[in-house]
Structure formats: C-alpha cells, structure tokens
C-alpha cells in the first residue's frame, strides 16, 4: 500500500513514505486456449526497446509465471524463449504493462504451428508406399528448401512444425528404387498455406509417359489430380 505519516524527530517533522508496489502473474496459453507448461521465459524491461531488463521469470508446470515485486509504473514485457516441444510460434510482440498495486494478471497467447502431410497415390487411386520424397520450399520457384520429407510404408510423409499463415510450396523430388520403371516424377508445384494447429494434407498422384522411340507404353499418362485439404476444406486441382 501507499501510506505516509508524520513523526517528530529532534523537534522536526519527518515524512516517511512507503512506495506502492505490485507484481505480474502471467498465464501462458496457445491460441486454442490450452495452458502451456513449464519453461516459457519472459523478460520485464523499463524501456520499449527492451534493452534494460530488470526481471526475468519462467512459467511453471501449469503455464503460470510470476514476476518479482516492482514499483508501480510502466514496464514492457517480452517473451524470450519457448521450449521447442510446445510447437508454438515465439511472440516478437512487446507488451506495455501498467503495473498497479498488488497482483496484476495477464494471459499471453502463442499461435500453434501447423504441419503438411503428403499422401502419395498412383493415378488409379492406389496409395503407394515408402520412399517418395518431397521438397518443401518458401518460394514458388522451389529454390529455398525448408526441408525434405519422405513417405513411410503407408505412403504418407509429414513435415516438421511450420509457421502458421505462411504459404509453402511442395514438389516431388525423388522416387524410391524401382519406382522410376513404373512412375515418373510429378513436377507440379503445389502451394499450401499452413493453418495454425492444423495438419493440411494433399494427395499427389503419379504421371505416366511413353517411350518416344518405340511408342511402347511404359508409364500411364492420365494427368494428375491433387486433393488439397486445409482446415477441413477440400479442393480438387487438375494438371497434366
């Protein structure tokens, strides 16, 4: 509390002031409303540029973090680190805090990251097996590779956790041993926008070609149909 009183010391009046103080209690959640656990680190600063840190505190197993006690006034809160296992985007925001007397509560959210899954099928709709590789790129020219994913025995390849709201470009870049005798690489580039907390899946089918010298049909050429599913919405895209 903020109190003052007058006392007589050596015949003079002296004012003694107790400074008003408060502290910050944070609850850390993802954008689906789930409380995150231990290990999210916050810094409290006196300046908006976050160069003068006066406190650092970390969430417990319940996703709650408490600062030390500070004088009432204006401070700036910034998230410093988040455990990778939470699969959320670390916030770059700086939040201005008007610290009042006693406990001050605040809920801070992080966007969940998303994933891309590729289901590999042939043009008859049969799911293929392991060894089909896909590149995930940040550009439509497919020059900036983020990662390579490869189908497992169920014909599915799943990416790591990616930034929500970003559009990535998927392209088939490799076939398993022996598959080139049956299928050709699908060179179509598919844009997929990652949705927070969702796994967006699309099905990539195989191309077929003919031997241009003999005319022998060595791979079926029926074009490609791709099913793109993002956040429950399915789109059909045809390609040659």
Short mmCIF file of C-alpha atoms in Angstrom, two decimals:
data_model
loop_
_atom_site.label_atom_id
_atom_site.label_comp_id
_atom_site.label_asym_id
_atom_site.label_seq_id
_atom_site.Cartn_x
_atom_site.Cartn_y
_atom_site.Cartn_z
CA UNK A 1 0.00 0.00 0.00
CA UNK A 2 0.95 3.68 -0.33
CA UNK A 3 0.95 5.34 3.11
CA UNK A 4 2.62 8.27 4.83
CA UNK A 5 2.82 9.54 8.41
CA UNK A 6 4.33 12.39 10.39
CA UNK A 7 6.70 11.73 13.28
CA UNK A 8 8.65 14.13 15.48
CA UNK A 9 12.39 13.54 15.41
CA UNK A 10 14.60 16.04 17.28
CA UNK A 11 11.88 18.65 17.20
CA UNK A 12 11.36 18.42 13.38
CA UNK A 13 8.58 16.87 11.29
CA UNK A 14 9.75 13.99 9.01
CA UNK A 15 7.70 12.36 6.24
CA UNK A 16 8.14 8.60 5.76
CA UNK A 17 6.69 7.23 2.51
CA UNK A 18 6.13 3.56 1.67
CA UNK A 19 6.34 3.10 -2.11
CA UNK A 20 3.39 1.40 -3.82
CA UNK A 21 4.45 -1.94 -5.35
CA UNK A 22 2.95 -4.70 -7.46
CA UNK A 23 3.83 -7.88 -9.30
CA UNK A 24 2.77 -9.60 -12.52
CA UNK A 25 1.13 -13.04 -12.81
CA UNK A 26 1.13 -14.45 -16.35
CA UNK A 27 -0.84 -17.39 -17.70
CA UNK A 28 0.60 -18.81 -20.91
CA UNK A 29 -1.78 -20.43 -23.45
CA UNK A 30 -1.82 -21.45 -27.10
CA UNK A 31 -4.42 -19.91 -29.40
CA UNK A 32 -6.70 -22.91 -28.85
CA UNK A 33 -7.00 -21.97 -25.18
CA UNK A 34 -4.76 -24.74 -23.85
CA UNK A 35 -2.44 -23.77 -20.99
CA UNK A 36 1.20 -24.37 -21.84
CA UNK A 37 3.56 -25.95 -19.34
CA UNK A 38 6.90 -25.12 -17.82
CA UNK A 39 9.80 -23.37 -19.48
CA UNK A 40 8.46 -20.24 -21.23
CA UNK A 41 10.77 -17.37 -20.29
CA UNK A 42 9.71 -13.70 -20.08
CA UNK A 43 11.68 -10.52 -19.54
CA UNK A 44 10.43 -7.32 -17.93
CA UNK A 45 12.05 -4.10 -19.15
CA UNK A 46 11.90 -0.42 -18.31
CA UNK A 47 12.11 0.68 -21.95
CA UNK A 48 10.09 -0.16 -25.08
CA UNK A 49 13.27 -1.17 -26.93
CA UNK A 50 13.81 -3.87 -24.29
CA UNK A 51 17.43 -3.01 -23.59
CA UNK A 52 17.16 -2.54 -19.82
CA UNK A 53 15.93 -5.80 -18.32
CA UNK A 54 15.01 -5.66 -14.64
CA UNK A 55 13.38 -9.06 -14.22
CA UNK A 56 13.20 -12.50 -15.82
CA UNK A 57 10.70 -15.18 -14.88
CA UNK A 58 9.63 -18.60 -16.19
CA UNK A 59 6.34 -20.49 -16.36
CA UNK A 60 5.77 -23.46 -14.06
CA UNK A 61 4.12 -26.78 -14.98
CA UNK A 62 0.73 -25.04 -15.01
CA UNK A 63 1.85 -22.41 -17.51
CA UNK A 64 1.91 -19.69 -14.82
CA UNK A 65 4.78 -17.29 -14.19
CA UNK A 66 5.15 -14.61 -11.51
CA UNK A 67 7.47 -11.64 -11.57
CA UNK A 68 9.27 -10.17 -8.60
CA UNK A 69 7.75 -7.18 -6.80
CA UNK A 70 8.38 -3.85 -8.51
CA UNK A 71 7.43 -0.23 -8.02
CA UNK A 72 4.15 0.79 -9.55
CA UNK A 73 4.63 2.20 -13.05
CA UNK A 74 5.05 1.42 -16.75
CA UNK A 75 7.07 -1.58 -17.87
CA UNK A 76 7.50 -3.61 -21.05
CA UNK A 77 7.04 -7.37 -21.31
CA UNK A 78 8.73 -9.55 -23.92
CA UNK A 79 8.78 -13.29 -24.46
CA UNK A 80 12.38 -14.51 -24.55
CA UNK A 81 12.15 -18.24 -25.26
CA UNK A 82 9.68 -21.12 -25.65
CA UNK A 83 10.50 -24.85 -25.48
CA UNK A 84 10.51 -26.46 -28.94
CA UNK A 85 8.22 -29.22 -27.69
CA UNK A 86 5.30 -26.77 -27.39
CA UNK A 87 5.17 -26.34 -31.21
CA UNK A 88 4.13 -22.70 -30.97
CA UNK A 89 5.47 -19.52 -32.54
CA UNK A 90 7.53 -17.41 -30.18
CA UNK A 91 5.97 -13.97 -29.90
CA UNK A 92 8.02 -10.97 -31.01
CA UNK A 93 5.49 -8.55 -29.51
CA UNK A 94 6.44 -6.10 -26.78
CA UNK A 95 3.54 -5.53 -24.37
CA UNK A 96 3.29 -2.33 -22.37
CA UNK A 97 2.36 -3.07 -18.76
CA UNK A 98 0.91 -0.51 -16.36
CA UNK A 99 1.82 -2.20 -13.11
CA UNK A 100 -0.63 -1.42 -10.33
CA UNK A 101 -0.67 -2.18 -6.64
CA UNK A 102 -0.65 -5.87 -5.70
CA UNK A 103 -1.25 -8.66 -8.20
CA UNK A 104 -1.60 -7.78 -11.90
CA UNK A 105 -2.81 -10.64 -14.12
CA UNK A 106 -2.27 -11.18 -17.83
CA UNK A 107 -2.91 -14.05 -20.28
CA UNK A 108 -0.43 -14.35 -23.14
CA UNK A 109 -1.18 -16.47 -26.23
CA UNK A 110 1.07 -18.13 -28.79
CA UNK A 111 -0.07 -19.33 -32.21
CA UNK A 112 0.15 -23.07 -32.68
CA UNK A 113 2.32 -24.16 -35.57
CA UNK A 114 0.96 -26.43 -38.33
CA UNK A 115 2.15 -29.35 -40.44
CA UNK A 116 1.89 -30.51 -44.04
CA UNK A 117 1.22 -34.16 -44.85
CA UNK A 118 1.61 -35.69 -48.31
CA UNK A 119 -0.29 -38.86 -49.23
CA UNK A 120 1.21 -40.45 -52.32
CA UNK A 121 -1.10 -42.34 -54.71
CA UNK A 122 -0.94 -43.54 -58.29
CA UNK A 123 -3.41 -42.31 -60.89
CA UNK A 124 -5.68 -45.27 -60.17
CA UNK A 125 -6.08 -44.01 -56.63
CA UNK A 126 -3.93 -46.67 -55.00
CA UNK A 127 -1.86 -45.42 -52.07
CA UNK A 128 1.82 -46.03 -52.69
CA UNK A 129 4.44 -46.99 -50.14
CA UNK A 130 7.72 -45.73 -48.78
CA UNK A 131 10.49 -43.75 -50.44
CA UNK A 132 8.75 -40.94 -52.37
CA UNK A 133 10.50 -37.68 -51.46
CA UNK A 134 9.07 -34.17 -51.48
CA UNK A 135 10.72 -30.80 -51.01
CA UNK A 136 9.04 -28.05 -49.02
CA UNK A 137 10.04 -24.58 -50.18
CA UNK A 138 9.27 -20.98 -49.25
CA UNK A 139 9.16 -19.84 -52.90
CA UNK A 140 7.21 -20.98 -55.95
CA UNK A 141 10.46 -21.38 -57.92
CA UNK A 142 11.49 -24.02 -55.38
CA UNK A 143 14.96 -22.61 -54.75
CA UNK A 144 14.76 -22.08 -50.99
CA UNK A 145 14.38 -25.52 -49.45
CA UNK A 146 12.94 -25.70 -45.93
CA UNK A 147 13.07 -29.47 -45.57
CA UNK A 148 12.74 -32.77 -47.40
CA UNK A 149 10.10 -35.29 -46.33
CA UNK A 150 9.77 -38.90 -47.46
CA UNK A 151 6.78 -41.22 -47.43
CA UNK A 152 6.69 -44.11 -44.99
CA UNK A 153 5.25 -47.57 -45.64
CA UNK A 154 1.73 -46.13 -45.54
CA UNK A 155 2.55 -43.69 -48.33
CA UNK A 156 2.41 -40.67 -46.01
CA UNK A 157 5.10 -38.05 -45.43
CA UNK A 158 4.64 -35.38 -42.76
CA UNK A 159 6.61 -32.18 -42.28
CA UNK A 160 8.00 -30.73 -39.11
CA UNK A 161 6.05 -27.92 -37.43
CA UNK A 162 5.86 -24.88 -39.70
CA UNK A 163 4.90 -21.24 -39.25
CA UNK A 164 1.13 -20.66 -39.44
CA UNK A 165 -0.16 -18.26 -42.06
CA UNK A 166 2.84 -18.86 -44.31
CA UNK A 167 2.47 -20.37 -47.77
CA UNK A 168 4.87 -23.18 -48.63
CA UNK A 169 5.42 -24.90 -51.98
CA UNK A 170 5.53 -28.68 -52.29
CA UNK A 171 7.27 -30.52 -55.10
CA UNK A 172 8.11 -34.18 -55.61
CA UNK A 173 11.88 -34.55 -55.88
CA UNK A 174 12.62 -38.26 -55.68
CA UNK A 175 11.25 -41.75 -56.28
CA UNK A 176 12.15 -44.96 -54.45
CA UNK A 177 14.36 -47.54 -56.13
CA UNK A 178 12.47 -49.30 -58.91
CA UNK A 179 9.58 -46.83 -58.95
CA UNK A 180 11.00 -44.99 -61.97
CA UNK A 181 10.17 -48.06 -64.07
CA UNK A 182 6.50 -47.52 -63.27
CA UNK A 183 6.03 -43.86 -62.41
CA UNK A 184 7.53 -40.57 -63.45
CA UNK A 185 8.21 -37.75 -61.02
CA UNK A 186 5.29 -35.38 -60.52
CA UNK A 187 6.83 -31.98 -61.31
CA UNK A 188 3.78 -29.93 -60.34
CA UNK A 189 4.40 -27.36 -57.60
CA UNK A 190 1.60 -27.18 -55.04
CA UNK A 191 1.13 -24.14 -52.79
CA UNK A 192 -0.12 -24.96 -49.31
CA UNK A 193 -0.89 -22.38 -46.62
CA UNK A 194 -0.27 -23.66 -43.13
CA UNK A 195 -3.19 -23.22 -40.74
CA UNK A 196 -2.48 -22.81 -37.04
CA UNK A 197 -2.95 -26.09 -35.21
CA UNK A 198 -3.98 -28.00 -38.35
CA UNK A 199 -2.36 -30.70 -40.44
CA UNK A 200 -3.10 -29.88 -44.07
CA UNK A 201 -2.91 -32.92 -46.34
CA UNK A 202 -2.81 -33.28 -50.09
CA UNK A 203 -2.61 -36.32 -52.32
CA UNK A 204 -0.03 -36.32 -55.11
CA UNK A 205 -0.55 -38.79 -57.95
CA UNK A 206 1.99 -40.18 -60.42
CA UNK A 207 2.47 -39.19 -64.05
CA UNK A 208 2.93 -41.67 -66.89
CA UNK A 209 4.94 -41.41 -70.11
CA UNK A 210 5.54 -43.32 -73.34
CA UNK A 211 8.88 -44.35 -74.81
CA UNK A 212 9.22 -41.79 -77.60
CA UNK A 213 11.37 -44.14 -79.75
CA UNK A 214 9.33 -47.33 -79.74
CA UNK A 215 5.99 -45.88 -78.73
CA UNK A 216 5.77 -48.54 -76.05
CA UNK A 217 3.59 -47.54 -73.16
CA UNK A 218 5.89 -47.77 -70.18
CA UNK A 219 4.01 -45.43 -67.85
CA UNK A 220 0.36 -44.42 -67.90
CA UNK A 221 -0.21 -40.81 -68.83
CA UNK A 222 -3.52 -39.76 -67.36
CA UNK A 223 -2.55 -36.43 -65.86
CA UNK A 224 -2.59 -35.63 -62.20
CA UNK A 225 -5.37 -34.90 -59.75
CA UNK A 226 -4.38 -33.39 -56.45
CA UNK A 227 -6.62 -33.14 -53.42
CA UNK A 228 -5.67 -30.26 -51.16
CA UNK A 229 -7.17 -30.27 -47.71
CA UNK A 230 -6.55 -27.36 -45.38
CA UNK A 231 -8.61 -26.82 -42.25
CA UNK A 232 -11.38 -29.13 -43.39
CA UNK A 233 -11.82 -27.64 -46.87
CA UNK A 234 -11.06 -29.91 -49.84
CA UNK A 235 -10.17 -28.58 -53.28
CA UNK A 236 -9.56 -30.54 -56.49
CA UNK A 237 -6.81 -29.34 -58.82
CA UNK A 238 -6.15 -30.92 -62.20
CA UNK A 239 -2.85 -30.89 -64.01
CA UNK A 240 -1.17 -32.53 -66.94
#
